[in-house]
mmCIF file of C-alpha atoms and ligand atoms in Angstrom:
data_model
loop_
_atom_site.group_PDB
_atom_site.id
_atom_site.type_symbol
_atom_site.label_atom_id
_atom_site.label_comp_id
_atom_site.label_asym_id
_atom_site.label_seq_id
_atom_site.Cartn_x
_atom_site.Cartn_y
_atom_site.Cartn_z
ATOM 1 C CA UNK O 15 -235.968 -49.968 128.203
ATOM 2 C CA UNK O 16 -234.534 -47.831 130.959
ATOM 3 C CA UNK O 17 -231.455 -49.171 132.623
ATOM 4 C CA UNK O 18 -229.134 -47.729 135.212
ATOM 5 C CA UNK O 19 -226.400 -45.824 133.443
ATOM 6 C CA UNK O 20 -223.684 -48.130 134.693
ATOM 7 C CA UNK O 21 -225.305 -51.080 132.989
ATOM 8 C CA UNK O 22 -225.963 -49.162 129.805
ATOM 9 C CA UNK O 23 -222.343 -48.187 129.704
ATOM 10 C CA UNK O 24 -221.229 -51.671 130.471
ATOM 11 C CA UNK O 25 -223.035 -53.187 127.523
ATOM 12 C CA UNK O 26 -222.101 -50.474 125.024
ATOM 13 C CA UNK O 27 -218.734 -49.499 126.475
ATOM 14 C CA UNK O 28 -215.537 -49.480 124.452
ATOM 15 C CA UNK O 29 -212.082 -49.247 125.967
ATOM 16 C CA UNK O 30 -210.966 -46.837 123.278
ATOM 17 C CA UNK O 31 -213.532 -44.221 124.251
ATOM 18 C CA UNK O 32 -212.178 -40.791 125.361
ATOM 19 C CA UNK O 33 -213.836 -41.133 128.748
ATOM 20 C CA UNK O 34 -211.389 -43.926 129.608
ATOM 21 C CA UNK O 35 -211.906 -47.577 130.329
ATOM 22 C CA UNK O 36 -215.359 -48.963 131.064
ATOM 23 C CA UNK O 37 -214.272 -49.537 134.670
ATOM 24 C CA UNK O 38 -213.129 -45.916 135.088
ATOM 25 C CA UNK O 39 -216.411 -44.685 133.667
ATOM 26 C CA UNK O 40 -218.372 -46.996 135.908
ATOM 27 C CA UNK O 41 -216.604 -45.627 138.985
ATOM 28 C CA UNK O 42 -217.208 -42.050 137.861
ATOM 29 C CA UNK O 43 -220.838 -42.905 137.245
ATOM 30 C CA UNK O 44 -221.218 -44.436 140.709
ATOM 31 C CA UNK O 45 -219.685 -41.328 142.336
ATOM 32 C CA UNK O 46 -222.191 -39.171 140.471
ATOM 33 C CA UNK O 47 -225.138 -41.362 141.500
ATOM 34 C CA UNK O 48 -223.870 -41.357 145.090
ATOM 35 C CA UNK O 49 -223.695 -37.537 145.116
ATOM 36 C CA UNK O 50 -227.180 -37.175 143.683
ATOM 37 C CA UNK O 51 -228.864 -39.671 145.999
ATOM 38 C CA UNK O 52 -227.119 -38.291 149.091
ATOM 39 C CA UNK O 53 -228.619 -34.859 148.448
ATOM 40 C CA UNK O 54 -232.005 -36.079 147.246
ATOM 41 C CA UNK O 55 -234.869 -34.847 149.485
ATOM 42 C CA UNK O 56 -236.850 -38.038 150.214
ATOM 43 C CA UNK O 57 -240.462 -37.113 151.088
ATOM 44 C CA UNK O 58 -242.347 -38.710 154.006
ATOM 45 C CA UNK O 59 -245.863 -40.108 153.493
ATOM 46 C CA UNK O 60 -248.718 -38.307 155.259
ATOM 47 C CA UNK O 61 -250.023 -41.600 156.660
ATOM 48 C CA UNK O 62 -248.471 -45.019 157.242
ATOM 49 C CA UNK O 63 -247.806 -47.045 154.074
ATOM 50 C CA UNK O 64 -248.073 -50.785 154.706
ATOM 51 C CA UNK O 65 -246.335 -53.079 152.178
ATOM 52 C CA UNK O 66 -246.364 -56.846 151.808
ATOM 53 C CA UNK O 67 -243.084 -57.852 150.146
ATOM 54 C CA UNK O 68 -243.997 -61.039 148.374
ATOM 55 C CA UNK O 69 -243.130 -63.559 145.699
ATOM 56 C CA UNK O 70 -243.885 -67.219 146.247
ATOM 57 C CA UNK O 71 -240.459 -68.142 144.911
ATOM 58 C CA UNK O 72 -237.618 -68.446 147.380
ATOM 59 C CA UNK O 73 -234.305 -66.689 146.879
ATOM 60 C CA UNK O 74 -235.540 -63.871 144.638
ATOM 61 C CA UNK O 75 -234.529 -61.045 146.984
ATOM 62 C CA UNK O 76 -237.639 -60.487 149.157
ATOM 63 C CA UNK O 77 -235.755 -60.282 152.426
ATOM 64 C CA UNK O 78 -232.820 -58.384 150.936
ATOM 65 C CA UNK O 79 -235.238 -55.875 149.433
ATOM 66 C CA UNK O 80 -237.305 -55.541 152.615
ATOM 67 C CA UNK O 81 -234.273 -54.934 154.803
ATOM 68 C CA UNK O 82 -232.442 -52.579 152.459
ATOM 69 C CA UNK O 83 -235.406 -50.490 151.334
ATOM 70 C CA UNK O 84 -236.459 -50.207 155.010
ATOM 71 C CA UNK O 85 -232.927 -49.207 156.035
ATOM 72 C CA UNK O 86 -232.643 -46.705 153.175
ATOM 73 C CA UNK O 87 -235.906 -45.007 154.171
ATOM 74 C CA UNK O 88 -234.881 -45.008 157.854
ATOM 75 C CA UNK O 89 -231.530 -43.472 156.903
ATOM 76 C CA UNK O 90 -233.524 -40.638 155.372
ATOM 77 C CA UNK O 91 -235.410 -40.061 158.624
ATOM 78 C CA UNK O 92 -238.563 -42.156 158.118
ATOM 79 C CA UNK O 93 -239.799 -44.287 161.038
ATOM 80 C CA UNK O 94 -239.878 -47.789 159.604
ATOM 81 C CA UNK O 95 -241.087 -51.116 160.974
ATOM 82 C CA UNK O 96 -240.159 -54.446 159.403
ATOM 83 C CA UNK O 97 -242.500 -57.312 160.300
ATOM 84 C CA UNK O 98 -240.653 -60.575 159.757
ATOM 85 C CA UNK O 99 -243.337 -63.040 158.682
ATOM 86 C CA UNK O 100 -240.958 -65.727 157.422
ATOM 87 C CA UNK O 101 -240.210 -68.549 159.913
ATOM 88 C CA UNK O 102 -236.629 -68.521 158.621
ATOM 89 C CA UNK O 103 -236.151 -65.173 160.374
ATOM 90 C CA UNK O 104 -233.674 -63.836 157.824
ATOM 91 C CA UNK O 105 -234.962 -60.257 158.069
ATOM 92 C CA UNK O 106 -234.572 -60.366 161.876
ATOM 93 C CA UNK O 107 -230.982 -61.587 161.450
ATOM 94 C CA UNK O 108 -230.147 -58.954 158.851
ATOM 95 C CA UNK O 109 -231.553 -56.198 161.071
ATOM 96 C CA UNK O 110 -229.441 -57.402 163.994
ATOM 97 C CA UNK O 111 -232.351 -58.104 166.382
ATOM 98 C CA UNK O 112 -232.619 -61.015 168.795
ATOM 99 C CA UNK O 113 -234.893 -63.843 167.669
ATOM 100 C CA UNK O 114 -234.187 -66.959 169.674
ATOM 101 C CA UNK O 115 -236.992 -69.287 170.701
ATOM 102 C CA UNK O 116 -237.677 -67.255 173.891
ATOM 103 C CA UNK O 117 -237.943 -63.874 172.127
ATOM 104 C CA UNK O 118 -241.463 -62.388 171.942
ATOM 105 C CA UNK O 119 -242.226 -62.463 168.243
ATOM 106 C CA UNK O 120 -244.801 -62.057 165.520
ATOM 107 C CA UNK O 121 -245.905 -65.633 166.344
ATOM 108 C CA UNK O 122 -247.105 -64.352 169.749
ATOM 109 C CA UNK O 123 -249.000 -61.584 167.973
ATOM 110 C CA UNK O 124 -250.810 -64.012 165.651
ATOM 111 C CA UNK O 125 -251.431 -66.839 168.091
ATOM 112 C CA UNK O 126 -251.233 -65.459 171.659
ATOM 113 C CA UNK O 127 -252.854 -62.041 171.351
ATOM 114 C CA UNK O 128 -249.721 -59.946 171.969
ATOM 115 C CA UNK O 129 -249.764 -56.477 170.430
ATOM 116 C CA UNK O 130 -247.225 -55.611 167.738
ATOM 117 C CA UNK O 131 -245.694 -53.059 170.150
ATOM 118 C CA UNK O 132 -245.164 -55.878 172.686
ATOM 119 C CA UNK O 133 -242.693 -57.552 170.338
ATOM 120 C CA UNK O 134 -241.033 -54.666 168.449
ATOM 121 C CA UNK O 135 -237.287 -54.255 168.927
ATOM 122 C CA UNK O 136 -235.125 -51.350 167.771
ATOM 123 C CA UNK O 137 -232.630 -52.309 165.090
ATOM 124 C CA UNK O 138 -229.059 -51.204 165.845
ATOM 125 C CA UNK O 139 -228.878 -50.143 162.179
ATOM 126 C CA UNK O 140 -230.661 -46.760 162.433
ATOM 127 C CA UNK O 141 -232.505 -44.938 165.252
ATOM 128 C CA UNK O 142 -235.795 -44.979 163.358
ATOM 129 C CA UNK O 143 -235.672 -48.608 162.195
ATOM 130 C CA UNK O 144 -237.554 -51.325 164.114
ATOM 131 C CA UNK O 145 -238.327 -55.009 163.686
ATOM 132 C CA UNK O 146 -241.072 -57.334 164.880
ATOM 133 C CA UNK O 147 -239.002 -60.518 164.720
ATOM 134 C CA UNK O 148 -239.907 -64.006 163.663
ATOM 135 C CA UNK O 149 -238.823 -67.062 165.634
ATOM 136 C CA UNK O 150 -238.816 -70.753 164.895
ATOM 137 C CA UNK O 151 -242.330 -70.998 166.436
ATOM 138 C CA UNK O 152 -243.714 -69.313 163.336
ATOM 139 C CA UNK O 153 -242.968 -72.502 161.377
ATOM 140 C CA UNK O 154 -245.974 -74.114 163.080
ATOM 141 C CA UNK O 155 -248.239 -71.100 162.711
ATOM 142 C CA UNK O 156 -249.417 -71.978 159.195
ATOM 143 C CA UNK O 157 -251.107 -75.073 160.689
ATOM 144 C CA UNK O 158 -252.160 -73.492 163.986
ATOM 145 C CA UNK O 159 -253.861 -70.643 162.134
ATOM 146 C CA UNK O 160 -256.178 -73.035 160.277
ATOM 147 C CA UNK O 161 -258.336 -73.573 163.363
ATOM 148 C CA UNK O 162 -258.379 -69.890 164.423
ATOM 149 C CA UNK O 163 -261.393 -67.683 163.965
ATOM 150 C CA UNK O 164 -260.784 -64.799 161.554
ATOM 151 C CA UNK O 165 -257.567 -66.552 160.630
ATOM 152 C CA UNK O 166 -256.915 -64.375 157.553
ATOM 153 C CA UNK O 167 -257.427 -61.127 159.492
ATOM 154 C CA UNK O 168 -255.223 -61.590 162.557
ATOM 155 C CA UNK O 169 -252.260 -59.591 161.280
ATOM 156 C CA UNK O 170 -254.477 -56.828 159.891
ATOM 157 C CA UNK O 171 -256.217 -56.421 163.234
ATOM 158 C CA UNK O 172 -252.863 -56.291 165.047
ATOM 159 C CA UNK O 173 -251.440 -53.766 162.566
ATOM 160 C CA UNK O 174 -254.608 -51.661 162.865
ATOM 161 C CA UNK O 175 -254.160 -51.491 166.658
ATOM 162 C CA UNK O 176 -250.589 -50.325 166.039
ATOM 163 C CA UNK O 177 -251.712 -47.637 163.584
ATOM 164 C CA UNK O 178 -254.478 -46.396 165.913
ATOM 165 C CA UNK O 179 -252.696 -46.467 169.276
ATOM 166 C CA UNK O 180 -251.150 -43.537 171.126
ATOM 167 C CA UNK O 181 -247.571 -44.582 170.428
ATOM 168 C CA UNK O 182 -245.219 -42.891 168.001
ATOM 169 C CA UNK O 183 -246.384 -43.377 164.409
ATOM 170 C CA UNK O 184 -244.557 -45.275 161.706
ATOM 171 C CA UNK O 185 -244.174 -43.903 158.194
ATOM 172 C CA UNK O 186 -243.693 -47.366 156.678
ATOM 173 C CA UNK O 187 -244.425 -50.956 157.620
ATOM 174 C CA UNK O 188 -242.821 -53.667 155.447
ATOM 175 C CA UNK O 189 -243.989 -57.250 155.893
ATOM 176 C CA UNK O 190 -241.386 -59.760 154.698
ATOM 177 C CA UNK O 191 -243.377 -62.774 153.460
ATOM 178 C CA UNK O 192 -242.384 -66.432 153.327
ATOM 179 C CA UNK O 193 -241.924 -68.096 149.914
ATOM 180 C CA UNK O 194 -245.442 -69.555 149.663
ATOM 181 C CA UNK O 195 -249.003 -68.382 149.237
ATOM 182 C CA UNK O 196 -250.235 -69.925 152.496
ATOM 183 C CA UNK O 197 -252.045 -68.355 155.432
ATOM 184 C CA UNK O 198 -249.073 -66.275 156.572
ATOM 185 C CA UNK O 199 -248.831 -64.574 153.187
ATOM 186 C CA UNK O 200 -252.612 -64.178 153.069
ATOM 187 C CA UNK O 201 -252.410 -62.435 156.458
ATOM 188 C CA UNK O 202 -249.798 -60.101 154.992
ATOM 189 C CA UNK O 203 -251.974 -59.314 151.938
ATOM 190 C CA UNK O 204 -254.971 -58.606 154.163
ATOM 191 C CA UNK O 205 -252.900 -56.355 156.460
ATOM 192 C CA UNK O 206 -251.178 -54.414 153.666
ATOM 193 C CA UNK O 207 -252.344 -51.678 151.299
ATOM 194 C CA UNK O 208 -249.549 -52.225 148.798
ATOM 195 C CA UNK O 209 -247.681 -55.218 147.421
ATOM 196 C CA UNK O 210 -244.012 -54.950 146.481
ATOM 197 C CA UNK O 211 -242.824 -57.838 144.293
ATOM 198 C CA UNK O 212 -239.093 -58.322 143.850
ATOM 199 C CA UNK O 213 -238.381 -60.117 140.581
ATOM 200 C CA UNK O 214 -235.058 -61.786 140.008
ATOM 201 C CA UNK O 215 -233.679 -61.126 136.526
ATOM 202 C CA UNK O 216 -233.238 -64.811 135.710
ATOM 203 C CA UNK O 217 -234.752 -67.403 133.460
ATOM 204 C CA UNK O 218 -237.740 -68.551 135.519
ATOM 205 C CA UNK O 219 -238.539 -65.043 136.745
ATOM 206 C CA UNK O 220 -241.989 -64.794 135.241
ATOM 207 C CA UNK O 221 -243.020 -68.353 135.952
ATOM 208 C CA UNK O 222 -245.536 -68.438 138.753
ATOM 209 C CA UNK O 223 -246.097 -64.704 138.554
ATOM 210 C CA UNK O 224 -249.640 -65.142 137.260
ATOM 211 C CA UNK O 225 -250.425 -67.332 140.273
ATOM 212 C CA UNK O 226 -249.164 -64.570 142.552
ATOM 213 C CA UNK O 227 -251.202 -61.950 140.673
ATOM 214 C CA UNK O 228 -254.319 -64.147 140.910
ATOM 215 C CA UNK O 229 -253.834 -64.458 144.648
ATOM 216 C CA UNK O 230 -253.516 -60.696 145.020
ATOM 217 C CA UNK O 231 -256.680 -60.238 142.947
ATOM 218 C CA UNK O 232 -258.585 -62.805 145.024
ATOM 219 C CA UNK O 233 -257.591 -61.074 148.239
ATOM 220 C CA UNK O 234 -258.611 -57.744 146.744
ATOM 221 C CA UNK O 235 -262.040 -59.117 145.746
ATOM 222 C CA UNK O 236 -262.821 -60.984 148.931
ATOM 223 C CA UNK O 237 -260.770 -59.822 151.882
ATOM 224 C CA UNK O 238 -259.026 -56.490 151.275
ATOM 225 C CA UNK O 239 -260.457 -54.153 148.622
ATOM 226 C CA UNK O 240 -257.762 -51.584 149.435
ATOM 227 C CA UNK O 241 -254.901 -53.810 148.269
ATOM 228 C CA UNK O 242 -252.927 -52.974 145.112
ATOM 229 C CA UNK O 243 -249.764 -54.126 143.450
ATOM 230 C CA UNK O 244 -247.944 -50.812 143.580
ATOM 231 C CA UNK O 245 -244.302 -51.718 143.098
ATOM 232 C CA UNK O 246 -242.099 -54.185 141.254
ATOM 233 C CA UNK O 247 -238.348 -54.132 141.769
ATOM 234 C CA UNK O 248 -235.960 -55.949 139.446
ATOM 235 C CA UNK O 249 -233.223 -57.580 141.507
ATOM 236 C CA UNK O 250 -229.936 -59.412 140.933
ATOM 237 C CA UNK O 251 -229.565 -57.719 137.576
ATOM 238 C CA UNK O 252 -226.469 -58.522 135.551
ATOM 239 C CA UNK O 253 -226.205 -56.049 132.671
ATOM 240 C CA UNK O 254 -223.585 -58.179 130.922
ATOM 241 C CA UNK O 255 -226.085 -60.920 130.176
ATOM 242 C CA UNK O 256 -228.748 -60.772 127.498
ATOM 243 C CA UNK O 257 -230.962 -62.785 129.798
ATOM 244 C CA UNK O 258 -231.099 -60.111 132.511
ATOM 245 C CA UNK O 259 -231.849 -57.465 129.908
ATOM 246 C CA UNK O 260 -234.541 -59.622 128.306
ATOM 247 C CA UNK O 261 -236.267 -60.363 131.629
ATOM 248 C CA UNK O 262 -236.170 -56.683 132.589
ATOM 249 C CA UNK O 263 -237.653 -55.727 129.231
ATOM 250 C CA UNK O 264 -240.446 -58.324 129.507
ATOM 251 C CA UNK O 265 -241.398 -57.286 133.029
ATOM 252 C CA UNK O 266 -241.443 -53.598 132.073
ATOM 253 C CA UNK O 267 -243.642 -54.368 129.055
ATOM 254 C CA UNK O 268 -246.168 -56.165 131.270
ATOM 255 C CA UNK O 269 -246.104 -53.726 134.199
ATOM 256 C CA UNK O 270 -245.171 -50.277 132.866
ATOM 257 C CA UNK O 271 -246.665 -48.459 135.860
ATOM 258 C CA UNK O 272 -245.314 -50.649 138.619
ATOM 259 C CA UNK O 273 -241.684 -51.387 137.783
ATOM 260 C CA UNK O 274 -239.219 -48.998 139.413
ATOM 261 C CA UNK O 275 -236.658 -47.405 137.078
ATOM 262 C CA UNK O 276 -233.973 -48.428 139.519
ATOM 263 C CA UNK O 277 -232.652 -51.931 139.056
ATOM 264 C CA UNK O 278 -230.764 -53.727 141.824
ATOM 265 C CA UNK O 279 -227.538 -55.253 140.469
ATOM 266 C CA UNK O 280 -226.106 -58.514 141.696
ATOM 267 C CA UNK O 281 -223.228 -57.505 143.987
ATOM 268 C CA UNK O 282 -221.061 -59.255 146.550
ATOM 269 C CA UNK O 283 -221.560 -56.423 149.081
ATOM 270 C CA UNK O 284 -225.348 -56.982 149.104
ATOM 271 C CA UNK O 285 -224.946 -60.706 149.692
ATOM 272 C CA UNK O 286 -222.336 -60.434 152.449
ATOM 273 C CA UNK O 287 -223.997 -57.676 154.537
ATOM 274 C CA UNK O 288 -226.494 -59.996 156.343
ATOM 275 C CA UNK O 289 -223.696 -62.151 157.762
ATOM 276 C CA UNK O 290 -222.623 -59.039 159.707
ATOM 277 C CA UNK O 291 -226.215 -58.500 160.912
ATOM 278 C CA UNK O 292 -226.379 -55.396 158.741
ATOM 279 C CA UNK O 293 -228.115 -53.919 155.737
ATOM 280 C CA UNK O 294 -225.854 -52.959 152.848
ATOM 281 C CA UNK O 295 -226.933 -49.359 153.553
ATOM 282 C CA UNK O 296 -224.911 -49.321 156.787
ATOM 283 C CA UNK O 297 -222.393 -52.043 155.883
ATOM 284 C CA UNK O 298 -221.022 -50.242 152.838
ATOM 285 C CA UNK O 299 -223.008 -47.034 152.235
ATOM 286 C CA UNK O 300 -221.051 -45.948 149.167
ATOM 287 C CA UNK O 301 -221.219 -49.275 147.344
ATOM 288 C CA UNK O 302 -223.173 -49.818 144.148
ATOM 289 C CA UNK O 303 -225.646 -52.063 145.999
ATOM 290 C CA UNK O 304 -226.309 -49.464 148.714
ATOM 291 C CA UNK O 305 -226.671 -46.625 146.202
ATOM 292 C CA UNK O 306 -229.108 -48.726 144.148
ATOM 293 C CA UNK O 307 -231.281 -49.520 147.189
ATOM 294 C CA UNK O 308 -231.187 -45.839 148.247
ATOM 295 C CA UNK O 309 -232.399 -44.926 144.741
ATOM 296 C CA UNK O 310 -235.149 -47.576 144.839
ATOM 297 C CA UNK O 311 -236.312 -46.312 148.263
ATOM 298 C CA UNK O 312 -236.354 -42.709 147.014
ATOM 299 C CA UNK O 313 -238.464 -43.767 144.028
ATOM 300 C CA UNK O 314 -240.914 -45.598 146.298
ATOM 301 C CA UNK O 315 -241.212 -42.469 148.465
ATOM 302 C CA UNK O 316 -241.727 -40.156 145.487
ATOM 303 C CA UNK O 317 -244.282 -42.432 143.808
ATOM 304 C CA UNK O 318 -246.189 -42.620 147.098
ATOM 305 C CA UNK O 319 -246.206 -38.832 147.478
ATOM 306 C CA UNK O 320 -247.433 -38.407 143.893
ATOM 307 C CA UNK O 321 -250.246 -40.894 144.352
ATOM 308 C CA UNK O 322 -251.271 -39.133 147.611
ATOM 309 C CA UNK O 323 -251.372 -35.834 145.732
ATOM 310 C CA UNK O 324 -253.452 -37.378 142.938
ATOM 311 C CA UNK O 325 -255.894 -38.818 145.493
ATOM 312 C CA UNK O 326 -256.130 -35.426 147.217
ATOM 313 C CA UNK O 327 -256.875 -33.524 144.033
ATOM 314 C CA UNK O 328 -259.413 -36.180 142.956
ATOM 315 C CA UNK O 329 -261.071 -35.755 146.386
ATOM 316 C CA UNK O 330 -261.281 -32.005 145.792
ATOM 317 C CA UNK O 331 -263.092 -32.571 142.487
ATOM 318 C CA UNK O 332 -260.027 -31.771 140.392
ATOM 319 C CA UNK O 333 -260.244 -34.134 137.448
ATOM 320 C CA UNK O 334 -256.910 -33.191 135.888
HETATM 321 P P1 ADP P 26 -235.837 -64.369 149.503
HETATM 322 O O1 ADP P 26 -236.139 -63.577 150.743
HETATM 323 O O2 ADP P 26 -236.733 -64.034 148.351
HETATM 324 O O3 ADP P 26 -235.777 -65.837 149.763
HETATM 325 P P2 ADP P 26 -233.180 -63.298 149.768
HETATM 326 O O4 ADP P 26 -233.371 -61.833 149.884
HETATM 327 O O5 ADP P 26 -232.923 -64.043 151.053
HETATM 328 O O6 ADP P 26 -234.380 -63.953 148.988
HETATM 329 O O7 ADP P 26 -231.987 -63.545 148.737
HETATM 330 C C1 ADP P 26 -231.542 -64.851 148.416
HETATM 331 C C2 ADP P 26 -230.023 -64.877 148.379
HETATM 332 O O8 ADP P 26 -229.547 -64.028 147.363
HETATM 333 C C3 ADP P 26 -229.384 -64.394 149.669
HETATM 334 O O9 ADP P 26 -228.238 -65.149 149.928
HETATM 335 C C4 ADP P 26 -229.021 -62.944 149.371
HETATM 336 O O10 ADP P 26 -227.909 -62.501 150.133
HETATM 337 C C5 ADP P 26 -228.674 -63.027 147.884
HETATM 338 N N1 ADP P 26 -228.982 -61.760 147.204
HETATM 339 C C6 ADP P 26 -230.157 -61.082 147.186
HETATM 340 N N2 ADP P 26 -230.065 -59.990 146.419
HETATM 341 C C7 ADP P 26 -228.789 -59.956 145.951
HETATM 342 C C8 ADP P 26 -228.055 -59.062 145.088
HETATM 343 N N3 ADP P 26 -228.638 -57.989 144.564
HETATM 344 N N4 ADP P 26 -226.762 -59.353 144.828
HETATM 345 C C9 ADP P 26 -226.180 -60.457 145.339
HETATM 346 N N5 ADP P 26 -226.790 -61.333 146.138
HETATM 347 C C10 ADP P 26 -228.095 -61.093 146.448
HETATM 348 MG MG1 MG P 27 -236.708 -64.282 152.651
#
């Protein structure tokens, strides 16, 4: 199993080692990772990549992952839009955008025919980071959508207008889903091309995962043949516990092609950033949490570029 070096060192570290104490080595390791990721050339996709960030469990790191991966990509120059599809509005808060009950929001897009551009706000985090906020009205949308025509397709149609219009293009759209598999999440799966599942490295991590995978498969069969589970990110990893290691190992065994090598550790910096209306990327850019999310974002960008290149060579009849 691949683990970040810091965690490997932590579990095998010995204070008598020449390299110094485990803590000293961990700091040296973080400085090295920071240097590498700062200079890493993060590629841009040739067309917009639309992700639904989903897991029907609450508190597994969906919003934290959405906000920090989005911020990390924006920091590297990508134009990134976060669509907050959770009535709790945590992504809107973390990105520092207004989302009171009067604010035009993704609810107005789904229910009142607003365009996505009508409701987008720039995030003060980075010049190229934007958010379509959620407000409290979205809490009623699940029920209001039931009686709408084409109720599963409303977000896809709105996102398509955004992708086709004359405005400046986005490189990435991340849809932060609520913790359920209701109509809002279905709208996200129909609008997206890729699903990113954050999995918390804790005991019940895999419980309910098959239900989520079934839902993705159903959407793929009936509503959105272009959808694929492209990315799994292990979050809240604690390398000192056997449990975290065991969960990570199990998930990697089941999904060898989807799980990112980068693992997001549990850190205080990650959890306190949202209370300042910030991502950890801007709140504490050199911290372990920020470096880990920058690495995860770089991996997502590189995997995307590789799969574009594979698709291109397949299109040109290259069967390699
Ligand atoms: P979800 O969107 O899946 O409900 P959140 O992203 O809101 O989950 O995370 C749930 C809680 O865990 C939040 O308080 C968040 O700050 C905290 N959290 C998420 N990831 C980490 C992490 N890597 N380290 C520490 N706390 C984290
Ligand atoms: Mg959330």
